[in-house]
Amino acid sequence: MTSNPDNTTSSDFLTYLHDRVPSFVTAIVAELKTSEYDIDVTDLQADHVCYRTESMAQYTELVEALQSPEASGSFTLLVESEIGGRPIATFKLLQPIEIGSGNHRRSIDVIEIPSPKEGSPYDAGLEHIEFVIGDGTYTSPMNDEVHATALEGWMRKYPISWNTKACHKKCNPDVSLKMELCDYGRVSVKFHLIPLEAVIKFETGVA
């Protein structure tokens, strides 16, 4: 399966992810290394990717499918909550998606699935990836001087045109950029200090 799954079942979606996420991540990493960005993310954790849905009906069907008995051996729901006026679900893959090989090997096991924004139509598909910057020793996702210093340092290291709108989020602020990929269209790449799964555990009080 190389296109978006037509039937929203957990097995179809799992196959789609294992087929498409590796090429999605590889294409983004390669584009970041080009002269336009000159950003090397080889040593950064890619903590999750986002799969956007094109309708509320598709979102509901997919989220329900990933919580069905059929999906119990593949997906577990980390959280579903309303953010910015729309529901967003985040799932953990029990079998991580492996990308690359050797010293360039990485894995991703968290998938974020937002429902569509009202008035912002788009096709279903992979929409963004987020990388973790910093040394991993700081654990609080709440926006403070540590987050600000890390993001400012990152932008000084790579002085390109950054989207800083999310720098002021109360929880886990980020900076981002957009790029065009042949097989995926316009996608976002975001950089933050705390992995999404750790943020969810902080917010939900899960140890």
Short mmCIF file of C-alpha atoms in Angstrom, two decimals, residues 58-134:
data_model
loop_
_atom_site.label_atom_id
_atom_site.label_comp_id
_atom_site.label_asym_id
_atom_site.label_seq_id
_atom_site.Cartn_x
_atom_site.Cartn_y
_atom_site.Cartn_z
CA GLN A 58 -12.66 9.83 8.83
CA TYR A 59 -11.05 10.92 12.09
CA THR A 60 -13.78 9.27 14.17
CA GLU A 61 -13.69 6.07 12.15
CA LEU A 62 -9.91 5.80 12.34
CA VAL A 63 -9.63 6.55 16.05
CA GLU A 64 -12.36 4.02 16.81
CA ALA A 65 -10.67 1.41 14.63
CA LEU A 66 -7.34 1.88 16.42
CA GLN A 67 -9.07 1.20 19.75
CA SER A 68 -10.88 -1.92 18.56
CA PRO A 69 -10.01 -5.44 19.76
CA GLU A 70 -8.38 -6.07 16.37
CA ALA A 71 -5.91 -3.23 17.06
CA SER A 72 -5.02 -4.23 20.63
CA GLY A 73 -1.79 -5.93 19.55
CA SER A 74 -0.64 -2.98 17.44
CA PHE A 75 -1.85 0.32 18.92
CA THR A 76 -2.51 1.77 22.34
CA LEU A 77 -4.17 5.14 22.91
CA LEU A 78 -1.96 7.55 24.87
CA VAL A 79 -4.51 10.36 24.96
CA GLU A 80 -7.40 11.95 23.10
CA SER A 81 -8.07 15.55 24.03
CA GLU A 82 -9.37 18.79 22.61
CA ILE A 83 -6.62 21.17 21.53
CA GLY A 84 -7.38 24.42 19.77
CA GLY A 85 -11.05 23.55 19.55
CA ARG A 86 -10.65 20.16 17.86
CA PRO A 87 -10.01 16.61 19.07
CA ILE A 88 -6.53 15.16 18.63
CA ALA A 89 -5.65 11.54 19.39
CA THR A 90 -2.15 10.20 19.99
CA PHE A 91 -1.34 6.50 19.71
CA LYS A 92 1.72 4.43 20.55
CA LEU A 93 2.74 1.67 18.17
CA LEU A 94 3.60 -1.53 20.02
CA GLN A 95 6.02 -2.35 17.19
CA PRO A 96 8.09 0.73 16.27
CA ILE A 97 8.57 1.76 12.66
CA GLU A 98 12.23 1.23 11.79
CA ILE A 99 13.92 3.73 9.50
CA GLY A 100 17.38 3.52 7.96
CA SER A 101 20.18 1.19 8.96
CA GLY A 102 23.51 1.10 10.78
CA ASN A 103 24.58 4.36 12.41
CA HIS A 104 21.69 6.14 10.68
CA ARG A 105 19.01 3.87 12.11
CA ARG A 106 16.09 5.42 14.00
CA SER A 107 12.63 4.31 15.07
CA ILE A 108 9.30 6.05 15.58
CA ASP A 109 6.51 4.63 17.72
CA VAL A 110 4.17 7.59 18.36
CA ILE A 111 1.53 8.74 15.86
CA GLU A 112 -0.48 11.92 16.33
CA ILE A 113 -3.87 12.04 14.58
CA PRO A 114 -5.64 15.42 14.60
CA SER A 115 -9.15 15.98 13.34
CA PRO A 116 -9.32 18.62 10.59
CA LYS A 117 -9.48 22.31 11.40
CA GLU A 118 -12.80 23.84 10.49
CA GLY A 119 -12.47 25.82 7.27
CA SER A 120 -9.07 24.33 6.43
CA PRO A 121 -9.66 21.46 4.01
CA TYR A 122 -6.76 19.18 3.10
CA ASP A 123 -6.14 15.65 1.91
CA ALA A 124 -5.46 12.84 4.35
CA GLY A 125 -1.82 11.87 4.76
CA LEU A 126 1.39 12.39 6.68
CA GLU A 127 1.66 16.06 7.61
CA HIS A 128 4.56 16.73 9.98
CA ILE A 129 7.41 15.33 12.01
CA GLU A 130 8.86 16.64 15.25
CA PHE A 131 12.47 16.39 16.44
CA VAL A 132 13.76 16.72 20.00
CA ILE A 133 16.61 19.18 20.58
CA GLY A 134 18.69 19.54 23.73
#
